[in-house]
Coordinates of C-alpha atoms (C1' of nucleotides) in Angstrom, one line a residue:
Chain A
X1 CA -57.6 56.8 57.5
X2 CA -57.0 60.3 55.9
X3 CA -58.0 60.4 52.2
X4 CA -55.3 63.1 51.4
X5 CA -55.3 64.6 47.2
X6 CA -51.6 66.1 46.6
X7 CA -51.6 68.7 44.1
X8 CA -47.8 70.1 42.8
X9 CA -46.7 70.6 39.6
X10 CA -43.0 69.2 39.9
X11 CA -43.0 65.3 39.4
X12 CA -39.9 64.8 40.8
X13 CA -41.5 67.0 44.3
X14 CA -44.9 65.3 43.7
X15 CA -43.4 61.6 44.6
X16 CA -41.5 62.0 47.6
X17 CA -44.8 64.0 49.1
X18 CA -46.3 60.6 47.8
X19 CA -43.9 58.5 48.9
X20 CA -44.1 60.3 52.7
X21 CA -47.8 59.9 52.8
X22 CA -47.9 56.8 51.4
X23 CA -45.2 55.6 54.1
X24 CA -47.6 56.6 56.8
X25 CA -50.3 53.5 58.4
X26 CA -53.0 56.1 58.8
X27 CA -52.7 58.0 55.5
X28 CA -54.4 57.3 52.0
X29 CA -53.1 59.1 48.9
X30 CA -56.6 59.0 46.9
X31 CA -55.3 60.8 44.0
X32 CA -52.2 63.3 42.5
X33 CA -52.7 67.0 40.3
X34 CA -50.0 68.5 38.6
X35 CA -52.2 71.6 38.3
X36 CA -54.8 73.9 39.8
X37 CA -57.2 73.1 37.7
X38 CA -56.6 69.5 37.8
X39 CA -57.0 69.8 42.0
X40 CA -60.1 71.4 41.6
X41 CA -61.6 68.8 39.5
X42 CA -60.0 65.5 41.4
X43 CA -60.9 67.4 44.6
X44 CA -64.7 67.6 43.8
X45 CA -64.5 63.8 42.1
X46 CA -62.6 61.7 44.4
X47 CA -64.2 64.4 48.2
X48 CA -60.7 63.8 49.9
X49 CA -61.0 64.9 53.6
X50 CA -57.5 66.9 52.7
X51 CA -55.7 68.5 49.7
X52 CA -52.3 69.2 50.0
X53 CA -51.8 72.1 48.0
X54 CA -48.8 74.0 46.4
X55 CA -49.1 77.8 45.5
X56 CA -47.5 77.7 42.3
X57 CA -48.9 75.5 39.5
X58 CA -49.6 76.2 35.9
X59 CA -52.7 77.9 34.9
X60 CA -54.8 78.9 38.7
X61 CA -52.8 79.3 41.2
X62 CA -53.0 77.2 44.5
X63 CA -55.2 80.1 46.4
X64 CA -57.6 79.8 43.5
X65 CA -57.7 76.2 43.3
X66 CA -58.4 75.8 46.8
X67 CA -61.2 79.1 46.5
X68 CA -62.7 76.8 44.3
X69 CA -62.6 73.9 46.2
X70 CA -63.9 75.2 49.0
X71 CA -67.0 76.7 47.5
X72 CA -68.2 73.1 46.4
X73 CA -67.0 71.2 49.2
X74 CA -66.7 73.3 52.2
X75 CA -65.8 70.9 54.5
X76 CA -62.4 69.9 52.5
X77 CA -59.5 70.7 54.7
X78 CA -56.4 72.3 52.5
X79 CA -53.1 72.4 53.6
X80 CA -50.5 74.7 51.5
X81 CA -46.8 73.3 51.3
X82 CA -44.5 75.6 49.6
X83 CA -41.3 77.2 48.8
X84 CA -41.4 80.9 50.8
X85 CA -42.9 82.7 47.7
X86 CA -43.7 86.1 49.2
X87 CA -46.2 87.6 52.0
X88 CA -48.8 88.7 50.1
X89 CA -49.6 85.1 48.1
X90 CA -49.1 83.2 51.6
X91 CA -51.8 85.4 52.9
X92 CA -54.1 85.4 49.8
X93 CA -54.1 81.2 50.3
X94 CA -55.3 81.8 53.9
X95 CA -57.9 84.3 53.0
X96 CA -59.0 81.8 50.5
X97 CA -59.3 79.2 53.0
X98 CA -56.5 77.1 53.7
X99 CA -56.2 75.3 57.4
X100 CA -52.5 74.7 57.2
X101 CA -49.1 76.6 56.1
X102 CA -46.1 74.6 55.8
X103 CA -43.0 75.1 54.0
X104 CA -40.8 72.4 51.7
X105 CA -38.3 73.1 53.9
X106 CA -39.6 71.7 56.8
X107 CA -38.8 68.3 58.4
X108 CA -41.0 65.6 56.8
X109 CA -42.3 64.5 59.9
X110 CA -43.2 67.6 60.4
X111 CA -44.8 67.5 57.1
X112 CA -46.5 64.5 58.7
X113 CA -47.2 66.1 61.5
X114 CA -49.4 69.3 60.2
X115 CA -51.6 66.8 57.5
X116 CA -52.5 64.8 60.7
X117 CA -53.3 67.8 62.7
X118 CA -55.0 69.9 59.9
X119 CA -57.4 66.6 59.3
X120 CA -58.2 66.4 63.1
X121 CA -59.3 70.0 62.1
X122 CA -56.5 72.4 63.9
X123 CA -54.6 74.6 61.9
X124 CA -51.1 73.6 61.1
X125 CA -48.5 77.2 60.7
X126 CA -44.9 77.2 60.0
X127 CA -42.9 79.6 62.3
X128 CA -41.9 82.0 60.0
X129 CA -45.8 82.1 58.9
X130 CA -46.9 82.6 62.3
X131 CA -44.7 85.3 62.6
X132 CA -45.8 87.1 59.9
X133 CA -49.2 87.1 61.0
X134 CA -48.7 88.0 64.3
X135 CA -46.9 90.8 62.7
X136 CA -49.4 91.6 59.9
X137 CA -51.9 91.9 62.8
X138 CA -49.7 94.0 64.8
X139 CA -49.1 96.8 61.9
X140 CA -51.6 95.8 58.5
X141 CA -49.7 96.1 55.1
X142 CA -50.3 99.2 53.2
X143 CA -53.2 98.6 50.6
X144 CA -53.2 100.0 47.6
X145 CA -56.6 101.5 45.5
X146 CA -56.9 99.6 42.3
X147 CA -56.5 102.7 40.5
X148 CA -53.3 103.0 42.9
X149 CA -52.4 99.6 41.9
X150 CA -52.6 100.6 37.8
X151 CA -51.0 103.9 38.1
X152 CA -47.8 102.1 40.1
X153 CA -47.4 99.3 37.7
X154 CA -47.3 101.9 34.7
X155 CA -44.3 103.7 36.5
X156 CA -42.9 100.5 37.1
X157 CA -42.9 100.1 33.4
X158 CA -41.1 103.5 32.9
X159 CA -44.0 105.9 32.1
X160 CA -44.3 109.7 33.4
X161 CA -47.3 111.4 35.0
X162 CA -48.2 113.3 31.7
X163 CA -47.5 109.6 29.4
X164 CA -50.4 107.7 32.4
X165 CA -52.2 110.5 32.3
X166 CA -52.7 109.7 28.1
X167 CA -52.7 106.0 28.9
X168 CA -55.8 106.4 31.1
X169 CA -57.8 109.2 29.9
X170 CA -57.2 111.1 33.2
X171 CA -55.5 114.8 34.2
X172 CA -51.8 114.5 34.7
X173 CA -53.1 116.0 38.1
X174 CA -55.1 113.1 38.9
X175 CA -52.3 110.5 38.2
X176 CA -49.9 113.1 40.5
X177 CA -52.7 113.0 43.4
X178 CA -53.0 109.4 43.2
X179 CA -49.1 108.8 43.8
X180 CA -48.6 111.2 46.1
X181 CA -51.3 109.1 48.4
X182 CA -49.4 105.6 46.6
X183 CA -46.1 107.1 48.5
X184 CA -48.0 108.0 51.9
X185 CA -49.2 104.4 51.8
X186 CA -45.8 102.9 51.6
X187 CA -43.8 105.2 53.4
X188 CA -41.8 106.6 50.9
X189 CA -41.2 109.8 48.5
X190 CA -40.0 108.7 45.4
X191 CA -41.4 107.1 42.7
X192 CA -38.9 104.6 41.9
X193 CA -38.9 103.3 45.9
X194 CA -42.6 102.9 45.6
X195 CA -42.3 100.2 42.7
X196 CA -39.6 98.7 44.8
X197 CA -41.4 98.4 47.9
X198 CA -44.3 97.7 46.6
X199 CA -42.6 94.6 45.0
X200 CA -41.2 93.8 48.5
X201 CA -44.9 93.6 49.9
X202 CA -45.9 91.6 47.2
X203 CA -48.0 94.3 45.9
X204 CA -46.4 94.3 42.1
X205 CA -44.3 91.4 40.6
X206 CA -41.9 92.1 37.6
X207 CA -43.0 91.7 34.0
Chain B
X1 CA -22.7 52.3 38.5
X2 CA -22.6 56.2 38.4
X3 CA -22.1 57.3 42.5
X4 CA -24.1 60.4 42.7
X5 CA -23.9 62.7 45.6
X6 CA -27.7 64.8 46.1
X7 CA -27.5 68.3 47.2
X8 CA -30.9 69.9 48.3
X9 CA -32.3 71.6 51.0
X10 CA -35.7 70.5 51.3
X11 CA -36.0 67.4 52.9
X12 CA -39.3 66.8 51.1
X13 CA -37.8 67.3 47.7
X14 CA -34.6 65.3 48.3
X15 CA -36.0 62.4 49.3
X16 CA -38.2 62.0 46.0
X17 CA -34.3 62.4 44.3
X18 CA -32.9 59.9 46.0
X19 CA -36.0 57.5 45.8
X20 CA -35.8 58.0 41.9
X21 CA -32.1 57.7 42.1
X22 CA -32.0 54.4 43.9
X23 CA -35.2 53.2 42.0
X24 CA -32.4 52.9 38.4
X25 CA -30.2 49.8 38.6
X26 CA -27.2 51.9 37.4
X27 CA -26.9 54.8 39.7
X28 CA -25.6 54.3 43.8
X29 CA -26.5 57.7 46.0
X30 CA -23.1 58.0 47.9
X31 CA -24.1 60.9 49.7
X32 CA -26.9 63.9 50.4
X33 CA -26.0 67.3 51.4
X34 CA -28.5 69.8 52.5
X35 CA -26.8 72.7 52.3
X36 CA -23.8 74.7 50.1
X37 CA -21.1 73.8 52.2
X38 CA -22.0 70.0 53.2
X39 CA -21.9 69.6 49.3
X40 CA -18.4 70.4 48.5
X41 CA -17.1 68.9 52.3
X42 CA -19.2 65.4 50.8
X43 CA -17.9 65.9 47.3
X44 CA -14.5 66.0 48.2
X45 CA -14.8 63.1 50.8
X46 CA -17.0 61.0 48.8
X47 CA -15.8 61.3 45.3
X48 CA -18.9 61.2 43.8
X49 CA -19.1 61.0 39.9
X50 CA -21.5 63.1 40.1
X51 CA -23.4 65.7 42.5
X52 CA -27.0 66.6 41.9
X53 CA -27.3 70.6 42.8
X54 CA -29.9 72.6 43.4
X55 CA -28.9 76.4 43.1
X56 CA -30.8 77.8 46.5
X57 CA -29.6 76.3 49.4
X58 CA -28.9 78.1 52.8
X59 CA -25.6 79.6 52.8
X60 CA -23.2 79.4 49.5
X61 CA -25.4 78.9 46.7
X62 CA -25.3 75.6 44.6
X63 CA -22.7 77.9 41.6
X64 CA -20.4 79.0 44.4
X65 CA -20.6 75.1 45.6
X66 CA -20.1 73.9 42.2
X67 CA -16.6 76.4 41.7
X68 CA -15.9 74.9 45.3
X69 CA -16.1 71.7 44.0
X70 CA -14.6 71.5 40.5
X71 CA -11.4 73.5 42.1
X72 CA -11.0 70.4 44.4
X73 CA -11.9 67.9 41.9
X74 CA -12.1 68.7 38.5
X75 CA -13.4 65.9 37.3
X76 CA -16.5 65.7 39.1
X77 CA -19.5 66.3 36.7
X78 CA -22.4 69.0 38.1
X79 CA -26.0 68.5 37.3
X80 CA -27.8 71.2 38.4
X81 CA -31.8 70.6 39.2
X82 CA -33.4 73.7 40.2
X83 CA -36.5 75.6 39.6
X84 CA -36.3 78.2 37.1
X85 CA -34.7 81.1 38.9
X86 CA -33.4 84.1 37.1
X87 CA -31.5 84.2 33.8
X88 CA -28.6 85.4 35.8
X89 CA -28.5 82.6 38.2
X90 CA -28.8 80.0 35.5
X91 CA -25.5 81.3 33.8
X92 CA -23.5 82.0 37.2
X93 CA -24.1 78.2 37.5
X94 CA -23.1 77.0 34.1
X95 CA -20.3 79.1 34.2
X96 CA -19.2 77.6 37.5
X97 CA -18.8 74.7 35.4
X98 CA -22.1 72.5 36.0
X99 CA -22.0 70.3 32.9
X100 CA -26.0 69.8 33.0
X101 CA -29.0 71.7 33.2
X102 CA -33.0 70.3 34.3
X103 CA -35.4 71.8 36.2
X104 CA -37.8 70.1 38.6
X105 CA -40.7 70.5 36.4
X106 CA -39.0 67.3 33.7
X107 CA -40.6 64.3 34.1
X108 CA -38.4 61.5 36.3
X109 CA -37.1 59.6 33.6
X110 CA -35.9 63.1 31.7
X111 CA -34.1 63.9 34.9
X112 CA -32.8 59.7 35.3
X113 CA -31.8 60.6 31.4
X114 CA -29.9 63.7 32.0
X115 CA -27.9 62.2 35.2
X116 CA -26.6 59.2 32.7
X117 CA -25.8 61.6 30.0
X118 CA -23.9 64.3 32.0
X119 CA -22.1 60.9 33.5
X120 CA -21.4 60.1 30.0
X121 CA -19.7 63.2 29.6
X122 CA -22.2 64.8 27.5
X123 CA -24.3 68.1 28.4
X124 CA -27.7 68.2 29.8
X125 CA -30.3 70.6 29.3
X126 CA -33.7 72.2 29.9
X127 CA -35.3 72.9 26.6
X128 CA -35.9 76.8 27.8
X129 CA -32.4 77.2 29.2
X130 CA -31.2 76.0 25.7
X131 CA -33.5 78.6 24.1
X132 CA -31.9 81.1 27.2
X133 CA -28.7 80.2 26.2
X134 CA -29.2 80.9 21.9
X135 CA -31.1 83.9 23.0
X136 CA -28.1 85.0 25.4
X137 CA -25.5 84.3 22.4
X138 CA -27.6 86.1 19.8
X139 CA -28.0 89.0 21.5
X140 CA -26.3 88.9 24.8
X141 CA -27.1 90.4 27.6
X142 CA -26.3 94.1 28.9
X143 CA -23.4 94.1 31.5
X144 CA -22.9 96.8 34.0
X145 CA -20.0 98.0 35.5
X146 CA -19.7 97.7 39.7
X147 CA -19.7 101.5 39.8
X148 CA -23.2 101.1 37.3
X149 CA -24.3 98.4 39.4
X150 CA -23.8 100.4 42.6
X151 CA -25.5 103.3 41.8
X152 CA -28.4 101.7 40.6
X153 CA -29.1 99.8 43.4
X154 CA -29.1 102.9 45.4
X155 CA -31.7 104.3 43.1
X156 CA -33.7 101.4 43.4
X157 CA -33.6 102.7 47.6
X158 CA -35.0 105.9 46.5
X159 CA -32.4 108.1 47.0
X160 CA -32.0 111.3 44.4
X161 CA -29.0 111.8 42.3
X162 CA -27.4 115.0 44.9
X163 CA -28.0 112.3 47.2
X164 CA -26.2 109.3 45.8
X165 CA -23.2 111.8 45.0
X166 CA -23.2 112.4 48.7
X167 CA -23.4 109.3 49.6
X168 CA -20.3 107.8 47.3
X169 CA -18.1 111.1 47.8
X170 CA -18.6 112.0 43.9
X171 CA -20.5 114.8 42.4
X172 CA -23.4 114.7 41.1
X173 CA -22.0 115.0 37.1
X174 CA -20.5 111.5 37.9
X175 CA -23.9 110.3 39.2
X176 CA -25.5 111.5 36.2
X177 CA -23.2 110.3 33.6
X178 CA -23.3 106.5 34.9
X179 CA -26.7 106.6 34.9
X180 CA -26.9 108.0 31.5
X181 CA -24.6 104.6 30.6
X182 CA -26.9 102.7 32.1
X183 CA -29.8 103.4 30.7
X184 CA -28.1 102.9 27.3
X185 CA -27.2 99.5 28.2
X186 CA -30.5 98.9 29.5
X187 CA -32.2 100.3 26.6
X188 CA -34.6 102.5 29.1
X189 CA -34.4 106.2 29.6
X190 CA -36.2 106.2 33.0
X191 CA -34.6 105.5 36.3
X192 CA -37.9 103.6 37.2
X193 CA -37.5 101.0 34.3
X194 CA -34.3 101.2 34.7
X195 CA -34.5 99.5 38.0
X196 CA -37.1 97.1 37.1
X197 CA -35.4 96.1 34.1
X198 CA -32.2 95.2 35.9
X199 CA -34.4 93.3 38.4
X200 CA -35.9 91.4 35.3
X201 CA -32.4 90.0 34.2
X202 CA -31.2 89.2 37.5
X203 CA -28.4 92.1 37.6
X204 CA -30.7 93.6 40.6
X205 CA -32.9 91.9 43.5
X206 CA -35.4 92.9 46.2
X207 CA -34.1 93.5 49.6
Chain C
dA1 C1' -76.9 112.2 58.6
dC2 C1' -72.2 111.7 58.8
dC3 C1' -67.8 110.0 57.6
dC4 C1' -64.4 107.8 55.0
dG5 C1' -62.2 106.1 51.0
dC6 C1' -61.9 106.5 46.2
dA7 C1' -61.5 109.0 41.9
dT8 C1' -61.4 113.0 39.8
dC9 C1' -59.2 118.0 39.1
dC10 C1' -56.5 122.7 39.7
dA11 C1' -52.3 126.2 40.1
dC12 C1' -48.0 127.2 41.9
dC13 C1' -43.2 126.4 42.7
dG14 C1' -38.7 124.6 44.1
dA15 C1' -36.0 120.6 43.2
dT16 C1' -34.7 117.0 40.4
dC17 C1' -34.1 114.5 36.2
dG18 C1' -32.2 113.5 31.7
dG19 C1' -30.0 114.8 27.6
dT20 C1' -26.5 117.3 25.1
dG21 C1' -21.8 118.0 24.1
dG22 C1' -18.0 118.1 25.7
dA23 C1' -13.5 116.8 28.9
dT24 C1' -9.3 114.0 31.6
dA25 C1' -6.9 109.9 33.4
dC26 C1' -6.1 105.1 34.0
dC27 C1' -6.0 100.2 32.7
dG28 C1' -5.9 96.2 30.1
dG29 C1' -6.1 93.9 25.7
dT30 C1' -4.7 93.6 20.8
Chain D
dA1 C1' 0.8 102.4 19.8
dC2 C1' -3.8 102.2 19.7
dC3 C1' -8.4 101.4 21.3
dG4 C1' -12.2 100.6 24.3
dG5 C1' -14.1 100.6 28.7
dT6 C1' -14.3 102.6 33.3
dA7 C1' -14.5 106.4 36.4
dT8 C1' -14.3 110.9 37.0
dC9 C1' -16.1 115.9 36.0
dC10 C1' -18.5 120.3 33.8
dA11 C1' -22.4 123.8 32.2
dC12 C1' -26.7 124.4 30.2
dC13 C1' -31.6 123.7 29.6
dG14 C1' -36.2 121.9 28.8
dA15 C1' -39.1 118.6 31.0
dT16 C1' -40.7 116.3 34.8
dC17 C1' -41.4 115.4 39.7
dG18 C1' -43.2 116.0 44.2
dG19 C1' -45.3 118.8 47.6
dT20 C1' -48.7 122.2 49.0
dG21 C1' -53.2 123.5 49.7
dG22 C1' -57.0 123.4 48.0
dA23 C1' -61.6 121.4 45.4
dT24 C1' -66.1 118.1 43.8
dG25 C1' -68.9 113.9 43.5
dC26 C1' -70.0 109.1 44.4
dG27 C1' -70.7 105.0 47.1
dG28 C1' -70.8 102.4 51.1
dG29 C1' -70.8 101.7 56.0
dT30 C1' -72.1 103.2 60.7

DNA sequence: ACCCGCATCCACCGATCGGTGGATACCGGT
DNA sequence: ACCGGTATCCACCGATCGGTGGATGCGGGT
């Protein structure tokens, strides 16, 4: 019997995952979070041998949740089942961890499927996942410094080189050097396609 | 008994609706659609009182299938259920004509409530798309033109101002002068924010 | 010891940007 | 008839941008 903990925020998407794994002969529902924090907590009380885990939830985020999980109870499996959110969160749940990447769109037996085969201990990928990790190890994403990282999302917001310069107690030609190596990263030679790309690669959100 | 008709692309997530559909003593599923199209095709065969929509769905979205639908048969009421997406999307489907409003995130019997409600004839909603929707009449939001809307996006590509003239067979004047409009509306005076700001309210996406 | 990445800084210069303060013509609504 | 919005265009000018071609110091990995 596989002791599965479902953690997703949406009650209405929280029982029909229930209802699937409930539906199955060899599959136990042990116990349901509606956050990440929540997971983390049932996770380390009830020692399910899998959490299915979304990414988005209030408060941590699923990658964090299942970081956390991990670190107490290493030999929990987690299994991510969400909506496509972007590259770079997909990729920071398997870095954290995560044995399985399915999406809601799937078929629910596939759904099925990837719980039973993450539990026997294989690793459970959607297609378009696995093709963007046989793509990300084909040709890495651009990484940004964090310095990078700080002087992008203050353009974003609509700064100029002199206004980060004051913002961050630096020259204006340090905040010029450090974009001029932000657009070499990302293949481009504008400012404003920088925030846009780096956006696309999940590197900056909006807000 | 109110014959609903469930439109939602995730198998996972519409067999939790229908469950909690069929679990209320008043309410008959008649149909489920998993795409745009298959919702109008069903809603016009079926004559459902009402369709559930969710706004993403491959191919037309749920407000293109909802204008589909109440062109057909006007007096079909549309609940939308959806995630929060963007402002914009939110008000493309209300003014498609969807006469309700919930997001996944309600409890069940919230979204049981609003079904029997919009049924009734009366007008579901979210308590943040209410607040969306005071906010949007009390100070509503910036509208640009196509040509506005055009450029802009073309910025948000990286391309300069002599090259966006060439690109649209204007000069460069005319380039300027929209985008002086635009930043007006937007209340920005950066191309950058500009960009980011029209991404914000759902005038601009990635991609 | 060496190398690389990161963070810092400089001067110069051509190109671009954004604002100002104008202008015309067309279209649709009141 | 009038008005507002849209789309088009101009010259001028100060400020900013991006690229070039350099530089130093620090820390960590090999």
């Amino acid at each position: 019997m596989i002791r599965v903990l479902v953690a997703e925020d949406h009650p209405i998407v929280r029982s029909g995952i229930v209802a699937l794994l409930r539906a199955a002969d060899d599959i136990e529902v042990v116990g349901e979070a509606s956050t990440g924090l929540e997971a983390v907590q049932l996770a380390i009380g009830l020692a399910p041998d899998l959490v299915l885990m979304d990414l988005r939830m209030p408060g941590i985020d699923g990658d964090e949740a299942t970081s956390r999980i991990l670190a107490v109870r290493p030999l929990t499996k987690v299994m991510v089942l969400t909506t496509y959110d972007s590259d770079d969160s997909i990729l920071a749940a398997i870095e954290a961890g995560a044995r399985g990447y399915l999406l809601k769109a799937a078929p629910q037996e596939e759904i099925l499927a990837g719980v039973r085969a993450v539990a026997r201990g294989e690793t459970a990928l959607a297609p378009s996942i696995a093709a963007l990790l046989v793509d990300r190890a084909r040709s890495p994403a651009p990484r940004l410094s964090p310095r990078e990282t700080q002087i992008l999302t203050l353009v974003a917001a609509g700064l100029s080189n002199p206004a980060i310069a004051a913002a961050l107690y630096v020259s204006e030609a340090t905040v010029k050097t450090h974009l001029i190596h932000t657009y070499e990263k990302l293949g481009v030679n504008d400012r404003t396609r920088a925030v846009t790309r780096a956006m696309e690669l999940g590197i900056l959100r909006l807000g």
